[in-house]
């Protein structure tokens, strides 16, 4: 099963919530609440009822707070920044200040962009500085100043789970705490998005002025809906420029006259609210109460899981006594009043060096553990806990690292970390699965020489005891997760190995022309000297992305790589590409190309073969659509009902086959290849990263020894080669020497090396049976010093002639070395696995 440990990212919804909501929609008609008919009045009254239910959930009423629906917490924060009654610099009155805790979400820090445009200064405040702010008391003559200031802080850090004191709200508003020494009246924005997902918030006691929330953090559904709870004491002073539908009591189109609605909510909810999503909230509250017994139970339940996991995790040691993890926390997880159910950490090897978070993420996916990595949209906390300076951030950006990519270590220092978080759906089994994953992977440089059973395993398995079950155990029995995600495993099918055909292509003409643009003149590479000659041993193309390989002895080269390589792909009912990550049985589908008959034949065991013309003929009725492959947009068209039915029958799910349109002018799937002519834009097929992927038999042999040792069974090289889904297999004498090449020539063809291929879980799938074995990626990581690079990407300049070049098995490969083999281009933010 799946261990979902990203509840701080989004909660999971139970099936009963969806059923209650859809039953409601089936039994009632809900119209636009701005109309006056019966169905619209029902909508209006139901929406108002939900407003009261939200206020009740936070222990307050409409006398004290107003609920303004937004698209989420971020939109609520933006609304505050735009509407707060700021006094800018340069007026006779003292100017306003926007202060925020540095341990804040990006969306809070981003408010300073709006305040800057209003000529209002922003002041970041570190958590430690808040403890000293009690000394910042003002002289009596300045305490009567009414200039409004705003201080924002999170009730719970989304990075570490630290719960900041709710008492700050009263202390700041009363003047007991002062974020910065300036006269005026302080208002408090409490970012409660992370906090309220697992903890009760009593606004009757802790009366913040603004409370932004996102409901998917609490219920999992609906997404795209949040709210701003505004204290009625400050609400009348909020300002607004734009007015949308439903916000005006009266206005003139021909004159500058506008009078707003009296209700604060109606005044700030531009246009029609997302009323069906709001109605879903009613069922969310009902189901949450019924399944868990309330937020206090959720708080205790989730903290018990976090405390248990933290305790075991913090005691794990390598064989040499070094800690396995470095936990980033401001507490010792002793109380749910100061710590939320979030654990942030990095994994260390036996020498104390950090294992990159992208490596941990890839390994976790093998164990069906869903966690989050990076800086979690909280750069301030990331800097504070990881010791990253402002200059480091700028330098990392120059090195190519941006938020959300997988560049996890620069100059030996981590750029982010790993986060797990528990929610009301979490179970003790989830915590155990995670801990067993940490033990089983044993991230260690000496991994390959250590027997599978280690002292660490023994230590932890003996210490794994369930937490004491409390009266909140109903949280453990929450409804089944919906939608249920299925992972096909080795015992789900048993197919005999597919036979790979070997064909030869006969060129139509006797002459082949090879005109290439010059490579970059800025580098003078060094040719490889001496040694045995390197030759091409195998050529593979993959006509349908993520399906079986088609092996050939020689093959024509087109503008996008090997002719017809990854020209087609299988998509689900929503038009999203399906790969072996989601559907391992794709590898059992065997497409082959017959150039003489000009057809593609698709076969699979138990199915009649089906053929398709290679002629691109979408027909007048076919619609050219845009699809996405990794970060690239491609133009495609549907291949019809016949092949769609064939694929759906074999895979047991609704799917279709689409083909890339050959209209290059309208095709956005292009890449500027480093080292090629500056104006060159290389066209790609439906590949993830580059036109060609090359692997070396010597490198495969090196890896084979590691895997065989871990599996304790012999492996043949020919069993491993298909897992890496390469286009070109070569026989270089030294393992991994291909990573030192800048370019290669094969016959009349010249290729630029554009970088290493960072592998994902697809190499764990046996391409003959569809069986998974996570040992393969783990062995690769261990063999490569915790990295998962294997193979290199190649680009070839577009052809400038009418005839096609040919790649042939047996051709000699002539590599050119890099100027500095130590310099590697930063990896892409996408996993570069070959589909």
Short mmCIF file of N, CA, C and O in Angstrom, two decimals, residues 405-518:
data_model
loop_
_atom_site.label_atom_id
_atom_site.label_comp_id
_atom_site.label_asym_id
_atom_site.label_seq_id
_atom_site.Cartn_x
_atom_site.Cartn_y
_atom_site.Cartn_z
N UNK A 405 13.49 22.56 -8.00
CA UNK A 405 14.25 21.63 -8.84
C UNK A 405 14.86 20.54 -7.95
O UNK A 405 14.60 20.46 -6.76
N UNK A 406 15.67 19.67 -8.57
CA UNK A 406 16.26 18.57 -7.81
C UNK A 406 17.76 18.74 -7.59
O UNK A 406 18.47 17.77 -7.34
N UNK A 407 18.24 19.98 -7.68
CA UNK A 407 19.64 20.26 -7.33
C UNK A 407 19.70 20.32 -5.80
O UNK A 407 19.34 21.32 -5.19
N UNK A 408 20.12 19.23 -5.19
CA UNK A 408 19.97 19.09 -3.74
C UNK A 408 21.23 19.37 -2.93
O UNK A 408 21.15 19.64 -1.74
N UNK A 409 22.39 19.28 -3.57
CA UNK A 409 23.65 19.54 -2.87
C UNK A 409 24.55 20.37 -3.78
O UNK A 409 24.75 20.01 -4.95
N UNK A 410 25.06 21.47 -3.27
CA UNK A 410 26.00 22.31 -4.01
C UNK A 410 27.21 22.55 -3.11
O UNK A 410 27.07 22.98 -1.97
N UNK A 411 28.38 22.22 -3.62
CA UNK A 411 29.63 22.35 -2.85
C UNK A 411 29.56 21.59 -1.53
O UNK A 411 30.05 22.06 -0.49
N UNK A 412 28.91 20.43 -1.57
CA UNK A 412 28.84 19.58 -0.39
C UNK A 412 27.82 20.00 0.64
O UNK A 412 27.68 19.36 1.69
N UNK A 413 27.05 21.07 0.36
CA UNK A 413 26.07 21.57 1.33
C UNK A 413 24.66 21.41 0.76
O UNK A 413 24.42 21.68 -0.42
N UNK A 414 23.71 21.01 1.62
CA UNK A 414 22.35 20.79 1.12
C UNK A 414 21.65 22.09 0.79
O UNK A 414 21.85 23.12 1.46
N UNK A 415 20.83 22.06 -0.24
CA UNK A 415 20.01 23.22 -0.60
C UNK A 415 18.60 23.10 -0.05
O UNK A 415 17.81 24.03 -0.16
N UNK A 416 18.27 21.96 0.52
CA UNK A 416 16.94 21.74 1.08
C UNK A 416 16.96 20.50 1.95
O UNK A 416 18.02 20.00 2.34
N UNK A 417 15.77 19.97 2.23
CA UNK A 417 15.67 18.86 3.17
C UNK A 417 14.47 17.99 2.82
O UNK A 417 13.83 18.17 1.79
N UNK A 418 14.16 17.05 3.70
CA UNK A 418 13.06 16.12 3.53
C UNK A 418 12.03 16.39 4.63
O UNK A 418 12.40 16.62 5.78
N UNK A 419 10.74 16.34 4.26
CA UNK A 419 9.70 16.59 5.26
C UNK A 419 8.66 15.48 5.20
O UNK A 419 8.19 15.11 4.13
N UNK A 420 8.31 14.94 6.37
CA UNK A 420 7.15 14.08 6.47
C UNK A 420 6.15 14.74 7.40
O UNK A 420 6.53 15.49 8.31
N UNK A 421 4.88 14.51 7.17
CA UNK A 421 3.84 15.14 7.99
C UNK A 421 2.64 14.20 8.08
O UNK A 421 2.30 13.51 7.13
N UNK A 422 2.03 14.19 9.24
CA UNK A 422 0.90 13.31 9.51
C UNK A 422 -0.40 14.10 9.52
O UNK A 422 -0.42 15.31 9.81
N UNK A 423 -1.50 13.40 9.24
CA UNK A 423 -2.83 14.02 9.25
C UNK A 423 -3.84 13.08 9.86
O UNK A 423 -3.50 12.00 10.38
N UNK A 424 -5.10 13.47 9.81
CA UNK A 424 -6.13 12.67 10.48
C UNK A 424 -6.28 11.28 9.87
O UNK A 424 -6.78 10.37 10.51
N UNK A 425 -5.85 11.10 8.61
CA UNK A 425 -5.93 9.79 7.96
C UNK A 425 -4.72 8.92 8.26
O UNK A 425 -4.70 7.74 7.89
N UNK A 426 -3.70 9.46 8.87
CA UNK A 426 -2.46 8.73 9.08
C UNK A 426 -2.63 7.60 10.09
O UNK A 426 -3.44 7.69 11.02
N UNK A 427 -1.86 6.55 9.90
CA UNK A 427 -1.91 5.39 10.78
C UNK A 427 -0.52 5.07 11.31
O UNK A 427 0.49 5.55 10.79
N UNK A 428 -0.50 4.21 12.33
CA UNK A 428 0.77 3.75 12.86
C UNK A 428 1.56 2.99 11.81
O UNK A 428 2.79 3.05 11.75
N UNK A 429 0.84 2.28 10.93
CA UNK A 429 1.49 1.55 9.86
C UNK A 429 2.25 2.49 8.92
O UNK A 429 3.29 2.12 8.37
N UNK A 430 1.71 3.70 8.70
CA UNK A 430 2.42 4.69 7.88
C UNK A 430 3.77 5.04 8.50
O UNK A 430 4.79 5.12 7.81
N UNK A 431 3.76 5.27 9.81
CA UNK A 431 5.00 5.60 10.50
C UNK A 431 6.00 4.44 10.43
O UNK A 431 7.20 4.64 10.17
N UNK A 432 5.50 3.23 10.61
CA UNK A 432 6.38 2.07 10.54
C UNK A 432 6.96 1.88 9.14
O UNK A 432 8.14 1.56 8.99
N UNK A 433 6.12 2.06 8.12
CA UNK A 433 6.59 1.91 6.75
C UNK A 433 7.73 2.88 6.47
O UNK A 433 8.72 2.53 5.81
N UNK A 434 7.58 4.11 6.96
CA UNK A 434 8.63 5.11 6.74
C UNK A 434 9.92 4.70 7.44
O UNK A 434 11.01 4.76 6.85
N UNK A 435 9.82 4.28 8.70
CA UNK A 435 11.02 3.92 9.45
C UNK A 435 11.70 2.69 8.84
O UNK A 435 12.93 2.62 8.75
N UNK A 436 10.90 1.74 8.38
CA UNK A 436 11.48 0.56 7.74
C UNK A 436 12.19 0.94 6.44
O UNK A 436 13.20 0.34 6.08
N UNK A 437 11.64 1.93 5.74
CA UNK A 437 12.29 2.42 4.52
C UNK A 437 13.66 3.01 4.84
O UNK A 437 14.66 2.73 4.16
N UNK A 438 13.74 3.83 5.88
CA UNK A 438 15.02 4.44 6.27
C UNK A 438 16.03 3.35 6.60
O UNK A 438 17.20 3.41 6.22
N UNK A 439 15.58 2.33 7.31
CA UNK A 439 16.49 1.25 7.71
C UNK A 439 16.92 0.42 6.50
O UNK A 439 18.10 0.12 6.32
N UNK A 440 15.94 0.09 5.65
CA UNK A 440 16.22 -0.81 4.54
C UNK A 440 17.17 -0.20 3.52
O UNK A 440 18.02 -0.88 2.94
N UNK A 441 17.04 1.11 3.28
CA UNK A 441 17.87 1.74 2.25
C UNK A 441 19.29 1.95 2.73
O UNK A 441 20.22 1.95 1.93
N UNK A 442 19.48 2.19 4.02
CA UNK A 442 20.82 2.33 4.60
C UNK A 442 21.71 3.20 3.72
O UNK A 442 22.69 2.73 3.15
N UNK A 443 21.32 4.44 3.55
CA UNK A 443 22.10 5.36 2.71
C UNK A 443 23.53 5.43 3.24
O UNK A 443 23.80 6.04 4.27
N UNK A 444 24.42 4.80 2.55
CA UNK A 444 25.80 4.71 3.02
C UNK A 444 26.73 4.56 1.83
O UNK A 444 26.41 3.87 0.87
N UNK A 445 27.87 5.22 1.90
CA UNK A 445 28.85 5.08 0.81
C UNK A 445 29.37 3.65 0.72
O UNK A 445 29.71 3.17 -0.35
N UNK A 446 29.43 2.97 1.87
CA UNK A 446 29.95 1.61 1.87
C UNK A 446 28.85 0.59 1.75
O UNK A 446 29.00 -0.56 2.11
N UNK A 447 27.71 1.02 1.20
CA UNK A 447 26.53 0.19 1.13
C UNK A 447 26.79 -1.16 0.48
O UNK A 447 26.27 -2.18 0.90
N UNK A 448 27.56 -1.16 -0.58
CA UNK A 448 27.70 -2.38 -1.37
C UNK A 448 28.54 -3.43 -0.66
O UNK A 448 28.53 -4.58 -1.05
N UNK A 449 29.26 -3.05 0.37
CA UNK A 449 30.11 -4.02 1.05
C UNK A 449 29.50 -4.47 2.37
O UNK A 449 30.08 -5.30 3.06
N UNK A 450 28.34 -3.94 2.72
CA UNK A 450 27.70 -4.29 3.98
C UNK A 450 26.61 -5.31 3.71
O UNK A 450 25.80 -5.12 2.82
N UNK A 451 26.55 -6.41 4.46
CA UNK A 451 25.47 -7.37 4.27
C UNK A 451 24.12 -6.70 4.48
O UNK A 451 24.02 -5.70 5.18
N UNK A 452 23.07 -7.28 3.89
CA UNK A 452 21.76 -6.63 3.94
C UNK A 452 21.28 -6.50 5.38
O UNK A 452 20.72 -5.48 5.76
N UNK A 453 21.46 -7.53 6.20
CA UNK A 453 21.09 -7.42 7.61
C UNK A 453 22.19 -6.68 8.34
O UNK A 453 23.34 -7.08 8.32
N UNK A 454 21.84 -5.57 8.93
CA UNK A 454 22.86 -4.76 9.60
C UNK A 454 22.48 -4.54 11.05
O UNK A 454 21.36 -4.80 11.48
N UNK A 455 23.43 -4.02 11.81
CA UNK A 455 23.16 -3.72 13.21
C UNK A 455 22.12 -2.65 13.35
O UNK A 455 21.38 -2.60 14.32
N UNK A 456 22.06 -1.75 12.35
CA UNK A 456 21.04 -0.70 12.39
C UNK A 456 19.66 -1.32 12.30
O UNK A 456 18.73 -0.95 13.01
N UNK A 457 19.52 -2.33 11.42
CA UNK A 457 18.23 -2.99 11.27
C UNK A 457 17.81 -3.64 12.58
O UNK A 457 16.68 -3.52 13.02
N UNK A 458 18.74 -4.32 13.19
CA UNK A 458 18.43 -5.01 14.43
C UNK A 458 18.04 -4.03 15.51
O UNK A 458 17.06 -4.23 16.23
N UNK A 459 18.77 -2.93 15.61
CA UNK A 459 18.48 -1.91 16.61
C UNK A 459 17.07 -1.39 16.48
O UNK A 459 16.32 -1.31 17.44
N UNK A 460 16.69 -1.08 15.24
CA UNK A 460 15.41 -0.41 15.06
C UNK A 460 14.24 -1.36 15.14
O UNK A 460 13.22 -1.04 15.71
N UNK A 461 14.38 -2.56 14.56
CA UNK A 461 13.25 -3.47 14.61
C UNK A 461 12.94 -3.87 16.04
O UNK A 461 11.80 -4.14 16.38
N UNK A 462 13.94 -3.88 16.88
CA UNK A 462 13.69 -4.18 18.28
C UNK A 462 13.01 -3.02 19.01
O UNK A 462 12.30 -3.21 19.98
N UNK A 463 13.25 -1.81 18.49
CA UNK A 463 12.70 -0.63 19.17
C UNK A 463 11.35 -0.21 18.63
O UNK A 463 10.74 0.70 19.15
N UNK A 464 10.87 -0.87 17.57
CA UNK A 464 9.59 -0.49 16.97
C UNK A 464 8.46 -1.04 17.81
O UNK A 464 8.19 -2.24 17.78
N UNK A 465 7.86 -0.21 18.60
CA UNK A 465 6.69 -0.58 19.38
C UNK A 465 5.61 0.46 19.16
O UNK A 465 5.90 1.65 19.14
N UNK A 466 4.36 0.03 19.01
CA UNK A 466 3.31 0.99 18.71
C UNK A 466 3.07 1.93 19.89
O UNK A 466 3.26 1.55 21.04
N UNK A 467 2.65 3.16 19.60
CA UNK A 467 2.33 4.09 20.68
C UNK A 467 1.08 3.62 21.40
O UNK A 467 0.29 2.85 20.88
N UNK A 468 0.94 4.05 22.64
CA UNK A 468 -0.24 3.69 23.43
C UNK A 468 -1.48 4.22 22.74
O UNK A 468 -1.57 5.39 22.40
N UNK A 469 -2.46 3.33 22.50
CA UNK A 469 -3.69 3.76 21.83
C UNK A 469 -4.54 4.55 22.81
O UNK A 469 -4.75 4.16 23.95
N UNK A 470 -5.03 5.67 22.38
CA UNK A 470 -5.79 6.55 23.24
C UNK A 470 -7.23 6.56 22.78
O UNK A 470 -7.62 5.86 21.85
N UNK A 471 -8.06 7.39 23.42
CA UNK A 471 -9.48 7.41 23.05
C UNK A 471 -9.73 8.14 21.74
O UNK A 471 -10.86 8.27 21.32
N UNK A 472 -8.66 8.59 21.05
CA UNK A 472 -8.81 9.22 19.74
C UNK A 472 -8.53 8.21 18.63
O UNK A 472 -8.30 8.57 17.50
N UNK A 473 -8.54 6.91 18.97
CA UNK A 473 -8.16 5.91 17.98
C UNK A 473 -9.11 5.84 16.80
O UNK A 473 -8.84 5.18 15.81
N UNK A 474 -10.25 6.51 16.90
CA UNK A 474 -11.15 6.53 15.75
C UNK A 474 -10.48 7.13 14.53
O UNK A 474 -10.85 6.84 13.40
N UNK A 475 -9.47 7.97 14.75
CA UNK A 475 -8.75 8.56 13.61
C UNK A 475 -8.07 7.47 12.79
O UNK A 475 -7.88 7.63 11.60
N UNK A 476 -7.68 6.38 13.47
CA UNK A 476 -7.01 5.30 12.76
C UNK A 476 -7.96 4.54 11.86
O UNK A 476 -7.53 3.81 10.97
N UNK A 477 -9.25 4.64 12.11
CA UNK A 477 -10.22 3.87 11.35
C UNK A 477 -11.03 4.74 10.40
O UNK A 477 -12.17 4.43 10.08
N UNK A 478 -10.43 5.85 9.99
CA UNK A 478 -11.11 6.72 9.04
C UNK A 478 -11.37 5.97 7.75
O UNK A 478 -10.72 4.99 7.43
N UNK A 479 -12.36 6.48 7.00
CA UNK A 479 -12.76 5.81 5.76
C UNK A 479 -11.59 5.53 4.84
O UNK A 479 -10.53 6.13 4.96
N UNK A 480 -11.82 4.61 3.92
CA UNK A 480 -10.79 4.30 2.93
C UNK A 480 -10.41 5.56 2.18
O UNK A 480 -11.24 6.42 1.93
N UNK A 481 -9.13 5.63 1.83
CA UNK A 481 -8.68 6.78 1.05
C UNK A 481 -9.31 6.74 -0.32
O UNK A 481 -9.48 5.69 -0.92
N UNK A 482 -9.66 7.89 -0.82
CA UNK A 482 -10.22 7.96 -2.17
C UNK A 482 -9.57 9.12 -2.89
O UNK A 482 -9.40 10.18 -2.33
N UNK A 483 -9.15 8.97 -4.15
CA UNK A 483 -9.26 7.71 -4.88
C UNK A 483 -8.19 6.73 -4.47
O UNK A 483 -7.10 7.11 -4.07
N UNK A 484 -8.48 5.44 -4.55
CA UNK A 484 -7.49 4.41 -4.21
C UNK A 484 -6.49 4.26 -5.35
O UNK A 484 -6.88 4.11 -6.49
N UNK A 485 -5.21 4.35 -5.03
CA UNK A 485 -4.17 4.24 -6.05
C UNK A 485 -3.64 2.81 -6.05
O UNK A 485 -3.30 2.27 -5.00
N UNK A 486 -3.60 2.19 -7.22
CA UNK A 486 -3.16 0.80 -7.33
C UNK A 486 -1.76 0.74 -7.93
O UNK A 486 -1.43 1.47 -8.84
N UNK A 487 -0.96 -0.17 -7.41
CA UNK A 487 0.36 -0.41 -7.97
C UNK A 487 0.42 -1.86 -8.42
O UNK A 487 0.25 -2.77 -7.62
N UNK A 488 0.61 -2.08 -9.72
CA UNK A 488 0.70 -3.44 -10.23
C UNK A 488 2.04 -4.03 -9.86
O UNK A 488 3.08 -3.43 -10.04
N UNK A 489 2.03 -5.25 -9.28
CA UNK A 489 3.28 -5.86 -8.84
C UNK A 489 3.49 -7.19 -9.52
O UNK A 489 2.71 -7.62 -10.35
N UNK A 490 4.57 -7.86 -9.13
CA UNK A 490 5.04 -9.01 -9.89
C UNK A 490 4.04 -10.15 -9.92
O UNK A 490 4.04 -10.95 -10.84
N UNK A 491 3.17 -10.32 -8.91
CA UNK A 491 2.26 -11.45 -8.90
C UNK A 491 0.95 -11.17 -9.61
O UNK A 491 0.03 -11.96 -9.56
N UNK A 492 0.86 -10.04 -10.30
CA UNK A 492 -0.40 -9.71 -10.96
C UNK A 492 -0.46 -10.22 -12.38
O UNK A 492 -1.50 -10.22 -12.99
N UNK A 493 0.67 -10.60 -12.95
CA UNK A 493 0.62 -11.17 -14.30
C UNK A 493 1.85 -12.06 -14.50
O UNK A 493 2.82 -11.96 -13.79
N UNK A 494 1.75 -12.91 -15.46
CA UNK A 494 2.86 -13.83 -15.75
C UNK A 494 2.93 -14.02 -17.25
O UNK A 494 2.27 -14.89 -17.80
N UNK A 495 3.71 -13.18 -17.91
CA UNK A 495 3.85 -13.28 -19.35
C UNK A 495 5.23 -13.76 -19.71
O UNK A 495 6.22 -13.43 -19.06
N UNK A 496 5.31 -14.54 -20.75
CA UNK A 496 6.62 -15.00 -21.22
C UNK A 496 7.37 -13.85 -21.84
O UNK A 496 6.77 -12.90 -22.33
N UNK A 497 8.69 -13.90 -21.82
CA UNK A 497 9.48 -12.80 -22.38
C UNK A 497 9.14 -12.55 -23.84
O UNK A 497 8.93 -13.46 -24.62
N UNK A 498 9.06 -11.27 -24.17
CA UNK A 498 8.75 -10.90 -25.55
C UNK A 498 9.98 -11.07 -26.42
O UNK A 498 11.12 -10.93 -25.97
N UNK A 499 9.77 -11.39 -27.67
CA UNK A 499 10.86 -11.55 -28.62
C UNK A 499 11.13 -10.24 -29.33
O UNK A 499 10.21 -9.59 -29.81
N UNK A 500 12.37 -9.83 -29.34
CA UNK A 500 12.75 -8.59 -30.00
C UNK A 500 13.20 -8.91 -31.42
O UNK A 500 14.10 -9.72 -31.63
N UNK A 501 12.56 -8.28 -32.39
CA UNK A 501 12.93 -8.50 -33.78
C UNK A 501 14.15 -7.66 -34.15
O UNK A 501 14.33 -6.57 -33.64
N UNK A 502 14.96 -8.20 -35.02
CA UNK A 502 16.09 -7.45 -35.57
C UNK A 502 15.85 -7.26 -37.05
O UNK A 502 15.63 -8.23 -37.77
N UNK A 503 15.85 -6.02 -37.51
CA UNK A 503 15.59 -5.74 -38.91
C UNK A 503 16.68 -4.88 -39.47
O UNK A 503 17.42 -4.24 -38.74
N UNK A 504 16.79 -4.85 -40.77
CA UNK A 504 17.72 -3.97 -41.47
C UNK A 504 16.94 -3.03 -42.35
O UNK A 504 15.94 -3.40 -42.94
N UNK A 505 17.42 -1.82 -42.44
CA UNK A 505 16.78 -0.82 -43.30
C UNK A 505 17.61 -0.65 -44.55
O UNK A 505 18.82 -0.45 -44.51
N UNK A 506 16.95 -0.76 -45.67
CA UNK A 506 17.63 -0.56 -46.95
C UNK A 506 17.37 0.84 -47.46
O UNK A 506 16.22 1.20 -47.69
N UNK A 507 18.39 1.67 -47.59
CA UNK A 507 18.17 3.04 -48.06
C UNK A 507 17.70 3.05 -49.51
O UNK A 507 18.07 2.19 -50.30
N UNK A 508 16.86 4.05 -49.80
CA UNK A 508 16.33 4.15 -51.16
C UNK A 508 17.39 4.62 -52.15
O UNK A 508 17.36 4.25 -53.31
N UNK A 509 18.32 5.41 -51.69
CA UNK A 509 19.35 5.93 -52.58
C UNK A 509 20.71 5.40 -52.21
O UNK A 509 20.92 4.82 -51.16
N UNK A 510 21.66 5.58 -53.08
CA UNK A 510 23.01 5.10 -52.81
C UNK A 510 23.84 6.14 -52.09
O UNK A 510 24.85 5.83 -51.48
N UNK A 511 23.42 7.40 -52.19
CA UNK A 511 24.20 8.46 -51.56
C UNK A 511 23.54 8.91 -50.26
O UNK A 511 22.33 8.98 -50.15
N UNK A 512 24.31 9.19 -49.27
CA UNK A 512 23.82 9.80 -48.04
C UNK A 512 24.59 11.07 -47.81
O UNK A 512 25.81 11.12 -47.98
N UNK A 513 23.87 12.09 -47.48
CA UNK A 513 24.48 13.41 -47.33
C UNK A 513 24.52 13.77 -45.85
O UNK A 513 23.59 13.48 -45.13
N UNK A 514 25.58 14.39 -45.36
CA UNK A 514 25.71 14.73 -43.96
C UNK A 514 26.22 16.16 -43.83
O UNK A 514 27.41 16.40 -43.97
N UNK A 515 25.30 17.06 -43.65
CA UNK A 515 25.66 18.47 -43.52
C UNK A 515 25.30 18.90 -42.10
O UNK A 515 24.16 18.82 -41.70
N UNK A 516 26.25 19.32 -41.37
CA UNK A 516 26.02 19.68 -39.97
C UNK A 516 26.51 21.10 -39.71
O UNK A 516 27.50 21.54 -40.29
N UNK A 517 25.85 21.79 -38.79
CA UNK A 517 26.34 23.09 -38.34
C UNK A 517 27.56 22.89 -37.47
O UNK A 517 27.74 21.84 -36.86
N UNK A 518 28.41 23.87 -37.44
CA UNK A 518 29.65 23.76 -36.67
C UNK A 518 29.34 23.75 -35.19
O UNK A 518 28.41 24.40 -34.73
#
